[in-house]
GROMACS .gro file of C-alpha atoms in nm:
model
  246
    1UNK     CA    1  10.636   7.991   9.154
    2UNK     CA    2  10.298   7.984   9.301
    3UNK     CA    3  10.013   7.997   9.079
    4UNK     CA    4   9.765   8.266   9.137
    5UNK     CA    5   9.430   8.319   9.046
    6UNK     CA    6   9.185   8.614   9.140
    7UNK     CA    7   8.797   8.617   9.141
    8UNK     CA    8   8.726   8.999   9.079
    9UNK     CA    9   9.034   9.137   8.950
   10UNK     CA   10   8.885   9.446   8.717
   11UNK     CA   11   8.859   9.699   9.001
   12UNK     CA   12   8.928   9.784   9.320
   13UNK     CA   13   9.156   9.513   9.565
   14UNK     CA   14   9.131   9.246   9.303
   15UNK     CA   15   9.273   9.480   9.018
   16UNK     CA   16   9.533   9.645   9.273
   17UNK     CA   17   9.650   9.278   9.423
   18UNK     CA   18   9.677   9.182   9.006
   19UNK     CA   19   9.897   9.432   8.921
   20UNK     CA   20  10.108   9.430   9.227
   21UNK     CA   21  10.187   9.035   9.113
   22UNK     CA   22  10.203   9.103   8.770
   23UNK     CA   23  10.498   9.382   8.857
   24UNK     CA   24  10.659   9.083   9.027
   25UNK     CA   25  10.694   8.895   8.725
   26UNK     CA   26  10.472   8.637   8.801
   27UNK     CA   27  10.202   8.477   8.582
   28UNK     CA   28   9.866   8.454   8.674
   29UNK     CA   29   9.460   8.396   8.596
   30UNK     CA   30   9.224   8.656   8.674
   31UNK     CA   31   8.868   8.702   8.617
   32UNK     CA   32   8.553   8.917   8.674
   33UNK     CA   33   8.253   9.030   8.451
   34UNK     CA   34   8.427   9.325   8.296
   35UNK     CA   35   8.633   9.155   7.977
   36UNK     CA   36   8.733   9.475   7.838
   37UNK     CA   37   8.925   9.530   8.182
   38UNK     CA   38   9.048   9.214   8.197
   39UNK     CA   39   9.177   9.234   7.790
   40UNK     CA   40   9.377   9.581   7.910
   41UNK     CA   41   9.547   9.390   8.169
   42UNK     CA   42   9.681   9.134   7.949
   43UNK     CA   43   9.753   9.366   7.705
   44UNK     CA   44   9.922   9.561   7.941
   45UNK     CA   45  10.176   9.216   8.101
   46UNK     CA   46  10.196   9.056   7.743
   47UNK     CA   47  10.283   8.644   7.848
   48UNK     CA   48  10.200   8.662   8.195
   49UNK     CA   49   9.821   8.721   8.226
   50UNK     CA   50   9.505   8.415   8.190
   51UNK     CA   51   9.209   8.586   8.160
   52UNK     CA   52   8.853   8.435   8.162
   53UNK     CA   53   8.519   8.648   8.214
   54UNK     CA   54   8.321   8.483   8.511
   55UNK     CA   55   7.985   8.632   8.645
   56UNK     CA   56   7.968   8.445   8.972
   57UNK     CA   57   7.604   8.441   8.956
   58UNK     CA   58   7.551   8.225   8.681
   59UNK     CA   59   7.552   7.830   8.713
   60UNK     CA   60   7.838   7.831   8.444
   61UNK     CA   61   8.076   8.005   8.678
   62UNK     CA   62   8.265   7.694   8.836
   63UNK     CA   63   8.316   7.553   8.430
   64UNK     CA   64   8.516   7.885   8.344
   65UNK     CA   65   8.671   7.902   8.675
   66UNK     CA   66   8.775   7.528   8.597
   67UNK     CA   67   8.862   7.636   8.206
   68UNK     CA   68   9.123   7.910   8.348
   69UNK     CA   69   9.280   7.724   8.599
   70UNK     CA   70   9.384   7.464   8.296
   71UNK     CA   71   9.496   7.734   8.078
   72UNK     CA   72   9.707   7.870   8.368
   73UNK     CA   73   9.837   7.503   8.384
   74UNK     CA   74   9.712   7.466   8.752
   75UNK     CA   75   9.610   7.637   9.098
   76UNK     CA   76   9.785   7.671   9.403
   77UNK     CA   77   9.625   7.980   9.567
   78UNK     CA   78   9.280   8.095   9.521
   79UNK     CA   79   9.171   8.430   9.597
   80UNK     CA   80   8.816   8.585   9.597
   81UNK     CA   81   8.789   8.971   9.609
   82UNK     CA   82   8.399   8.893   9.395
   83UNK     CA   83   8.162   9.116   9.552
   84UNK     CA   84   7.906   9.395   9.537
   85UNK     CA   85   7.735   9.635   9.890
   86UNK     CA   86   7.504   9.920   9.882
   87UNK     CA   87   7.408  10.176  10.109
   88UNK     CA   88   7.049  10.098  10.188
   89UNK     CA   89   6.849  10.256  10.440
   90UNK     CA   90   6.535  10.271  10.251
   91UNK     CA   91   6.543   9.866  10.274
   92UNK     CA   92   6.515   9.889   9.801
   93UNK     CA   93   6.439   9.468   9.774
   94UNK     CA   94   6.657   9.427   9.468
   95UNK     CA   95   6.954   9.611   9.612
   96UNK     CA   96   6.928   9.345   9.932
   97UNK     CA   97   6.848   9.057   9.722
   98UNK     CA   98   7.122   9.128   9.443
   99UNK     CA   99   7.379   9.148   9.754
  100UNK     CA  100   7.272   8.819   9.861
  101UNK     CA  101   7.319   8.688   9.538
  102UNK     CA  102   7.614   8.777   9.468
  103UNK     CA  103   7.830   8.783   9.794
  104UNK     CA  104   7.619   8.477   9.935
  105UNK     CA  105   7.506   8.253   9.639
  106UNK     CA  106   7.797   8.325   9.425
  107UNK     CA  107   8.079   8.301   9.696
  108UNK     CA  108   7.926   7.948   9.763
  109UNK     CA  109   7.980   7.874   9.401
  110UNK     CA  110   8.335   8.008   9.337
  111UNK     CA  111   8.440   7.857   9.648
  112UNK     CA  112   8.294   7.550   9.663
  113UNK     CA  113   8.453   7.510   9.340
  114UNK     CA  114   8.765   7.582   9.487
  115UNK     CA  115   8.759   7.398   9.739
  116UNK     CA  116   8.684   7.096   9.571
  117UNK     CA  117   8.961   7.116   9.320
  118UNK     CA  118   9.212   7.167   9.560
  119UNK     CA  119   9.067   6.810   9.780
  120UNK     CA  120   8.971   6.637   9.455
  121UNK     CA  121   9.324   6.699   9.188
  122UNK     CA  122   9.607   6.844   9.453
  123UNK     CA  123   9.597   6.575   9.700
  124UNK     CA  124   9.400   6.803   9.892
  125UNK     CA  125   9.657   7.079   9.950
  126UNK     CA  126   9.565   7.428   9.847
  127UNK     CA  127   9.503   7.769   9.962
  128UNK     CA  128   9.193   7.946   9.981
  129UNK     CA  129   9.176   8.327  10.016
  130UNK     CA  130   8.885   8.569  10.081
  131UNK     CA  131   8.829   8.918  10.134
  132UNK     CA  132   8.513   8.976  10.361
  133UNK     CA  133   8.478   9.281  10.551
  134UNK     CA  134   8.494   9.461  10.911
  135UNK     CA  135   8.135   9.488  10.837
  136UNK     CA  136   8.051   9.117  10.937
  137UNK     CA  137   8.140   9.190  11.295
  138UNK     CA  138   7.837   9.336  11.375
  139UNK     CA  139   7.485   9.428  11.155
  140UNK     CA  140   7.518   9.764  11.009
  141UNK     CA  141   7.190   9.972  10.989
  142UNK     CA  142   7.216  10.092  10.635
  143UNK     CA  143   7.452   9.796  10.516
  144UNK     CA  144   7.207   9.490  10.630
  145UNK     CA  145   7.261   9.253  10.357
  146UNK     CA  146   7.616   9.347  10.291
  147UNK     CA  147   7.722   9.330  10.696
  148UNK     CA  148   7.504   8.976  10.714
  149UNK     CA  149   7.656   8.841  10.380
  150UNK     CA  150   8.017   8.886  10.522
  151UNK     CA  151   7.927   8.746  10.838
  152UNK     CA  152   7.833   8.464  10.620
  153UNK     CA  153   8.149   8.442  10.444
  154UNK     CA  154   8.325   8.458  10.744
  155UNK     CA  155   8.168   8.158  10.922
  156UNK     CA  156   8.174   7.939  10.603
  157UNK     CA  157   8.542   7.985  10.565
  158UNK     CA  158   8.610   7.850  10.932
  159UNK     CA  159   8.352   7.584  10.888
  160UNK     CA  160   8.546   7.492  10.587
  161UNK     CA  161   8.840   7.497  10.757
  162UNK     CA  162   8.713   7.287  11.008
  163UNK     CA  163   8.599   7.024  10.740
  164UNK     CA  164   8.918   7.036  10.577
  165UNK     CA  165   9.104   6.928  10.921
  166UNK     CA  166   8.849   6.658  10.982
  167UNK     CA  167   8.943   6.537  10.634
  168UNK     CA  168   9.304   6.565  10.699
  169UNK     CA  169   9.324   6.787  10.406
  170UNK     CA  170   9.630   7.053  10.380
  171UNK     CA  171   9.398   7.300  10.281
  172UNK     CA  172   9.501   7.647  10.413
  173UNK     CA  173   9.264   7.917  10.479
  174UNK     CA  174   9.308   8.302  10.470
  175UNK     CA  175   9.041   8.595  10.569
  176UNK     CA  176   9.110   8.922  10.504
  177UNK     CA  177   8.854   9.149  10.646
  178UNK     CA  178   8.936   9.520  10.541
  179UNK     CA  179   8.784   9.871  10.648
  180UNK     CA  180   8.683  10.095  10.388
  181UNK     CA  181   8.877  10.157  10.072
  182UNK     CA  182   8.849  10.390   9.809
  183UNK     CA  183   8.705  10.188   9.517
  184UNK     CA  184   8.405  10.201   9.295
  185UNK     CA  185   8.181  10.123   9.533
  186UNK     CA  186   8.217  10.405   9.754
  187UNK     CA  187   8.028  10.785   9.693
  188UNK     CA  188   8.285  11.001   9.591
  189UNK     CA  189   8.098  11.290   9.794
  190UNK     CA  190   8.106  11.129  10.171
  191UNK     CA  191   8.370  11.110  10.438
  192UNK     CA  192   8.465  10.764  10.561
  193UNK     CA  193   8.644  10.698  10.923
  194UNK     CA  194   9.016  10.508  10.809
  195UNK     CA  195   8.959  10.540  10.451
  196UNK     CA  196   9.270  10.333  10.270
  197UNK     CA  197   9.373  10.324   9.903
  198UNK     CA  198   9.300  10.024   9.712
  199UNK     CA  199   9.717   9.979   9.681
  200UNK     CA  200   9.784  10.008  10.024
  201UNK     CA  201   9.521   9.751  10.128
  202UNK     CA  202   9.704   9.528   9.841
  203UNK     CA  203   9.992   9.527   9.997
  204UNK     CA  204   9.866   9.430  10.325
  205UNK     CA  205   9.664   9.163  10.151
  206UNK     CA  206   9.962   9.019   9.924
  207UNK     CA  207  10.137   8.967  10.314
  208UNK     CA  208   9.864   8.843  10.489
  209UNK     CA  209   9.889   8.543  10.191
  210UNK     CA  210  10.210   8.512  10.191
  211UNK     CA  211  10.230   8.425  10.569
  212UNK     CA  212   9.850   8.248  10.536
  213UNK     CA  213   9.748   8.409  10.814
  214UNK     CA  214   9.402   8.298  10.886
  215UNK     CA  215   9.238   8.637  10.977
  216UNK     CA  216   9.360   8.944  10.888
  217UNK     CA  217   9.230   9.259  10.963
  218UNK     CA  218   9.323   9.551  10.748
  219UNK     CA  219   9.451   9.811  10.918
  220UNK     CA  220   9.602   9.855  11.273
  221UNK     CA  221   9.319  10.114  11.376
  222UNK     CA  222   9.016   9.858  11.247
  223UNK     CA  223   9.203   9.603  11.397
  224UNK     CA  224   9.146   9.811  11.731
  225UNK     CA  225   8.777   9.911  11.638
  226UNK     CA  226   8.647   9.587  11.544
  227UNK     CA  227   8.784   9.481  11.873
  228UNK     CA  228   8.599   9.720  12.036
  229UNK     CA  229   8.271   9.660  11.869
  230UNK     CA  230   8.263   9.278  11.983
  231UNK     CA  231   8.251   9.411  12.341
  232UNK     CA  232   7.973   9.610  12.272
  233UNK     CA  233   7.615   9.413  12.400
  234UNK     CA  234   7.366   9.402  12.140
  235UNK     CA  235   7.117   9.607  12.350
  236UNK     CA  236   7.318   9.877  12.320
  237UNK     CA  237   7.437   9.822  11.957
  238UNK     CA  238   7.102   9.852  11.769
  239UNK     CA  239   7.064  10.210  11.954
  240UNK     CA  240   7.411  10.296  11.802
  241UNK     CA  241   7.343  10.545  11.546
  242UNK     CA  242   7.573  10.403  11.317
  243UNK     CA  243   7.585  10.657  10.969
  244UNK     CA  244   7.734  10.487  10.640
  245UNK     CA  245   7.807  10.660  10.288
  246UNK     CA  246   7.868  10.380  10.057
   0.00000   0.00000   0.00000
């Protein structure tokens, strides 16, 4: 049996992706700044949950991440749901930067870290798992940071991937790029197009891994829209008067 672990897994995909696995059978590390969270959910699947509390922001991050994968007794699939977005249309500098931070400098760390461990102790086979956005497609007025930090994960996952062939390492890369999704970081009071429960987008995700399939939009109808979008010139796109709620 594979093991599993999951950068993010208190709320949200992360948490729903946990307990789908967990309901399995299957044993595996999880992590995320919330400990109390992650406590409940070993609590909860006594023997088969690792738990470690990682901040992705701090320079200790990879030395947990590296402490849990030896408790779990090894890695063979890492998955990073990490991440943080605002709506921010009034441009607030410590929203943009704290989005940068997190979903730039600290998806650099965790999977760098990654990365690394699967080339350096696995004989460089591994698989690597991310879950970016639609969002990076295009810039989204009110979502700059967050649309330009997904386009960011996006391109370093295929220039890893690109690495990793060039090194002739088996190292298997997966994308998942959802719409929105009712989790925490969503306004409870606004209406968003193809909203999906965290579950459902679990689901989706736990297939897209199993096949590792390299990009993976989530769903069918964003699969259509984000298809549409790259058609649309970028003259025209910044006088789109594109509204977000999150």
């Amino acid at each position: 049996m594979k093991k599993i672990v999951i950068m993010g897994a208190t709320s949200g995909i992360g948490l729903a992706l946990a307990r789908r696995l967990l309901a399995q059978g299957m044993r595996i590390g999880i992590a995320g700044r919330n400990e109390e969270k992650l406590r409940g959910l070993q609590s909860e699947f006594p023997g088969q949950v690792v738990y470690s509390r990682i901040d992705v922001t701090e320079e200790s991050a990879p030395t947990h991440l590296h402490d849990l994968i030896s408790r779990l007794g090894g890695m063979d699939v890492y998955v990073h749901v990490s991440g943080i977005g605002y709506s921010n249309p009034a441009v607030d500098r410590s929203r943009e930067l704290a989005t940068v931070n997190t979903n730039v400098g600290g998806f650099t760390r965790m999977i760098d870290t990654a990365f690394t461990y699967f080339r350096d102790r696995c004989e460089g086979r591994g698989h690597i798992v991310a879950v970016t956005s639609v969002a990076g497609t295009n810039g989204l007025a009110e979502l700059a940071s967050y649309s330009a930090s997904k386009k960011y994960q996006q391109t370093y996952l295929r220039a890893l991937d690109q690495l990793a062939r060039m090194q002739k390492l088996c190292i298997r890369f997966s994308d998942i790029r959802p719409g929105w999704i009712r989790t925490p970081l969503l306004r409870d009071d606004a209406d968003y197009p193809m909203l999906m429960t965290a579950d459902s987008a679990a689901a989706a995700m736990e297939r897209a891994i199993s096949r590792q399939k390299r990009v993976s939009v989530i769903d069918w109808r964003w699969n259509i829209v984000v298809g549409l979008w790259r058609l649309v010139p970028n003259w025209l796109w910044v006088r789109l008067p594109v509204k977000v709620g999150i």
